[in-house]
């Protein structure tokens, strides 16, 4: 089944990080782990997630929130980021992602309840961390979907030979 990663496209609010606004957004959505944000106090962010035409008309199987990051050094042996996946009206899922000094990709559990392309298109993501010293490099949501079936066959000339089976129109 195909997947597509969708990333933050707009910042709602942020506090407690070394970057703010557009700078914060660009560092967590650029698909580049050499750019990042670090929390300098208890911190939070709210972001709107981009849409993708890849899953338009498809069946959405599940979505998984993912964050690439690590703590700043061994003095901060662990830090937890709480991420909340929301649609236009409600909280869908809350996950706690745990990081150590070694860079890793942490993911929440796959979420699959009542997902449609329009629900996915309304996603926002909230993140909060209490422990100072978390480096967040990338934030994204992986959308697992089944492409729509069907379509049309155009035969401009020639003929089609059907050896077995049937054609339903």
Tab-separated table of C-alpha atoms in Angstrom:
chain	number	residue	atom	x	y	z
A	1	UNK	CA	0.000	0.000	0.000
A	2	UNK	CA	1.332	3.422	-0.836
A	3	UNK	CA	2.290	5.962	1.793
A	4	UNK	CA	2.923	9.684	1.743
A	5	UNK	CA	4.475	11.887	4.409
A	6	UNK	CA	2.684	15.139	5.137
A	7	UNK	CA	4.452	17.881	7.058
A	8	UNK	CA	3.585	21.035	8.970
A	9	UNK	CA	2.691	23.903	6.630
A	10	UNK	CA	1.684	26.664	9.040
A	11	UNK	CA	2.420	27.534	12.644
A	12	UNK	CA	-0.480	28.249	14.967
A	13	UNK	CA	1.446	29.054	18.126
A	14	UNK	CA	4.733	28.229	19.801
A	15	UNK	CA	6.591	28.944	23.026
A	16	UNK	CA	9.740	27.851	24.828
A	17	UNK	CA	11.899	27.004	21.793
A	18	UNK	CA	15.074	28.661	20.512
A	19	UNK	CA	13.215	29.476	17.266
A	20	UNK	CA	9.755	30.959	16.773
A	21	UNK	CA	7.169	31.349	14.046
A	22	UNK	CA	8.345	30.788	10.481
A	23	UNK	CA	11.891	29.896	11.570
A	24	UNK	CA	10.552	27.134	13.833
A	25	UNK	CA	8.258	25.852	11.078
A	26	UNK	CA	11.005	25.769	8.451
A	27	UNK	CA	13.318	23.769	10.701
A	28	UNK	CA	10.803	20.999	11.483
A	29	UNK	CA	9.257	20.608	8.019
A	30	UNK	CA	12.231	20.799	5.628
A	31	UNK	CA	13.067	17.063	5.509
A	32	UNK	CA	16.577	17.911	6.699
A	33	UNK	CA	17.844	16.582	10.035
A	34	UNK	CA	20.684	19.098	10.156
A	35	UNK	CA	18.163	21.860	10.936
A	36	UNK	CA	16.304	21.691	14.236
A	37	UNK	CA	14.715	23.449	17.183
A	38	UNK	CA	15.663	23.063	20.847
A	39	UNK	CA	13.449	23.796	23.797
A	40	UNK	CA	14.972	26.237	26.294
A	41	UNK	CA	12.127	25.898	28.811
A	42	UNK	CA	8.938	23.880	28.982
A	43	UNK	CA	7.702	24.317	25.439
A	44	UNK	CA	4.865	23.723	23.014
A	45	UNK	CA	3.881	24.170	19.390
A	46	UNK	CA	0.691	23.938	17.342
A	47	UNK	CA	0.975	23.346	13.595
A	48	UNK	CA	-1.391	22.889	10.681
A	49	UNK	CA	-0.477	19.885	8.539
A	50	UNK	CA	-0.280	20.151	4.748
A	51	UNK	CA	-2.644	18.367	2.370
A	52	UNK	CA	-1.555	15.987	-0.370
A	53	UNK	CA	-3.245	15.091	-3.622
A	54	UNK	CA	-1.633	11.630	-3.353
A	55	UNK	CA	-4.508	10.256	-1.250
A	56	UNK	CA	-7.332	12.183	-2.924
A	57	UNK	CA	-10.203	9.766	-3.550
A	58	UNK	CA	-8.329	6.978	-1.760
A	59	UNK	CA	-9.194	4.877	1.255
A	60	UNK	CA	-7.112	6.013	4.216
A	61	UNK	CA	-5.912	2.934	6.109
A	62	UNK	CA	-4.077	4.676	8.956
A	63	UNK	CA	-1.859	7.589	9.903
A	64	UNK	CA	1.212	7.626	12.122
A	65	UNK	CA	2.734	10.691	13.775
A	66	UNK	CA	6.538	10.675	13.610
A	67	UNK	CA	9.220	12.935	15.085
A	68	UNK	CA	12.974	12.741	14.517
A	69	UNK	CA	15.022	14.075	17.400
A	70	UNK	CA	17.263	13.506	20.397
A	71	UNK	CA	18.267	15.149	23.665
A	72	UNK	CA	21.116	17.671	23.624
A	73	UNK	CA	23.660	15.435	25.417
A	74	UNK	CA	24.172	12.757	28.087
A	75	UNK	CA	23.331	15.262	30.845
A	76	UNK	CA	19.780	15.142	29.517
A	77	UNK	CA	19.428	11.376	29.364
A	78	UNK	CA	15.786	11.425	28.299
A	79	UNK	CA	12.989	13.766	27.319
A	80	UNK	CA	9.391	13.111	26.356
A	81	UNK	CA	7.366	14.927	23.734
A	82	UNK	CA	3.597	14.616	24.016
A	83	UNK	CA	1.975	14.961	20.590
A	84	UNK	CA	-1.738	15.366	20.027
A	85	UNK	CA	-3.246	14.614	16.652
A	86	UNK	CA	-6.412	16.634	16.044
A	87	UNK	CA	-8.893	17.062	13.252
A	88	UNK	CA	-11.071	20.128	12.699
A	89	UNK	CA	-13.186	19.444	15.788
A	90	UNK	CA	-11.546	17.075	18.266
A	91	UNK	CA	-8.557	15.270	19.717
A	92	UNK	CA	-8.020	12.021	17.820
A	93	UNK	CA	-4.939	10.615	19.541
A	94	UNK	CA	-2.337	11.536	22.132
A	95	UNK	CA	1.099	9.881	22.109
A	96	UNK	CA	4.186	10.234	24.273
A	97	UNK	CA	7.410	9.999	22.287
A	98	UNK	CA	10.586	9.342	24.296
A	99	UNK	CA	14.019	10.546	23.206
A	100	UNK	CA	17.603	9.898	24.372
A	101	UNK	CA	20.923	11.496	23.276
A	102	UNK	CA	21.005	9.248	20.194
A	103	UNK	CA	19.036	10.569	17.222
A	104	UNK	CA	15.963	8.458	16.517
A	105	UNK	CA	12.602	8.506	14.819
A	106	UNK	CA	9.851	8.050	17.374
A	107	UNK	CA	6.315	7.223	16.272
A	108	UNK	CA	2.928	7.099	17.880
A	109	UNK	CA	0.614	4.161	17.387
A	110	UNK	CA	-1.082	3.936	14.003
A	111	UNK	CA	-4.449	5.710	14.102
A	112	UNK	CA	-7.196	4.358	11.858
A	113	UNK	CA	-10.624	5.391	13.161
A	114	UNK	CA	-13.003	6.997	10.631
A	115	UNK	CA	-10.295	8.408	8.394
A	116	UNK	CA	-11.130	9.995	5.059
A	117	UNK	CA	-9.120	12.330	2.840
A	118	UNK	CA	-11.082	15.315	4.181
A	119	UNK	CA	-10.326	14.320	7.795
A	120	UNK	CA	-6.614	13.994	6.987
A	121	UNK	CA	-6.733	17.368	5.214
A	122	UNK	CA	-7.931	18.990	8.465
A	123	UNK	CA	-5.139	17.661	10.707
A	124	UNK	CA	-3.346	19.802	13.238
A	125	UNK	CA	-0.613	18.618	15.560
A	126	UNK	CA	0.170	19.899	19.031
A	127	UNK	CA	3.450	19.095	20.759
A	128	UNK	CA	4.538	19.748	24.351
A	129	UNK	CA	7.749	18.986	26.238
A	130	UNK	CA	8.596	19.711	29.880
A	131	UNK	CA	12.260	18.630	30.078
A	132	UNK	CA	14.698	21.279	28.805
A	133	UNK	CA	17.110	20.018	26.154
A	134	UNK	CA	15.030	18.228	23.509
A	135	UNK	CA	16.153	18.694	19.912
A	136	UNK	CA	13.349	18.298	17.364
A	137	UNK	CA	14.626	17.827	13.811
A	138	UNK	CA	11.592	16.744	11.809
A	139	UNK	CA	7.854	16.377	12.354
A	140	UNK	CA	5.609	14.536	9.911
A	141	UNK	CA	2.585	12.280	9.592
A	142	UNK	CA	2.817	9.145	7.440
A	143	UNK	CA	-0.455	8.452	5.631
A	144	UNK	CA	-1.004	4.837	4.567
A	145	UNK	CA	-3.712	4.616	1.913
A	146	UNK	CA	-5.182	2.364	-0.757
A	147	UNK	CA	-5.432	3.996	-4.137
A	148	UNK	CA	-8.905	4.123	-5.625
A	149	UNK	CA	-9.745	1.303	-7.997
A	150	UNK	CA	-11.348	1.758	-11.328
A	151	UNK	CA	-10.720	4.112	-14.106
A	152	UNK	CA	-11.251	3.870	-17.769
A	153	UNK	CA	-9.702	2.082	-20.684
A	154	UNK	CA	-9.492	3.961	-23.935
A	155	UNK	CA	-9.074	2.022	-27.131
A	156	UNK	CA	-8.621	4.437	-29.987
A	157	UNK	CA	-8.137	1.712	-32.587
A	158	UNK	CA	-7.645	-2.021	-32.776
A	159	UNK	CA	-9.410	-4.681	-30.795
A	160	UNK	CA	-9.270	-6.362	-27.419
A	161	UNK	CA	-9.414	-10.150	-27.128
A	162	UNK	CA	-10.797	-11.507	-23.855
A	163	UNK	CA	-9.800	-15.176	-23.556
A	164	UNK	CA	-11.634	-15.818	-20.251
A	165	UNK	CA	-13.809	-14.004	-17.772
A	166	UNK	CA	-16.216	-11.169	-18.322
A	167	UNK	CA	-16.339	-7.413	-18.592
A	168	UNK	CA	-18.820	-5.467	-16.521
A	169	UNK	CA	-19.794	-2.014	-17.702
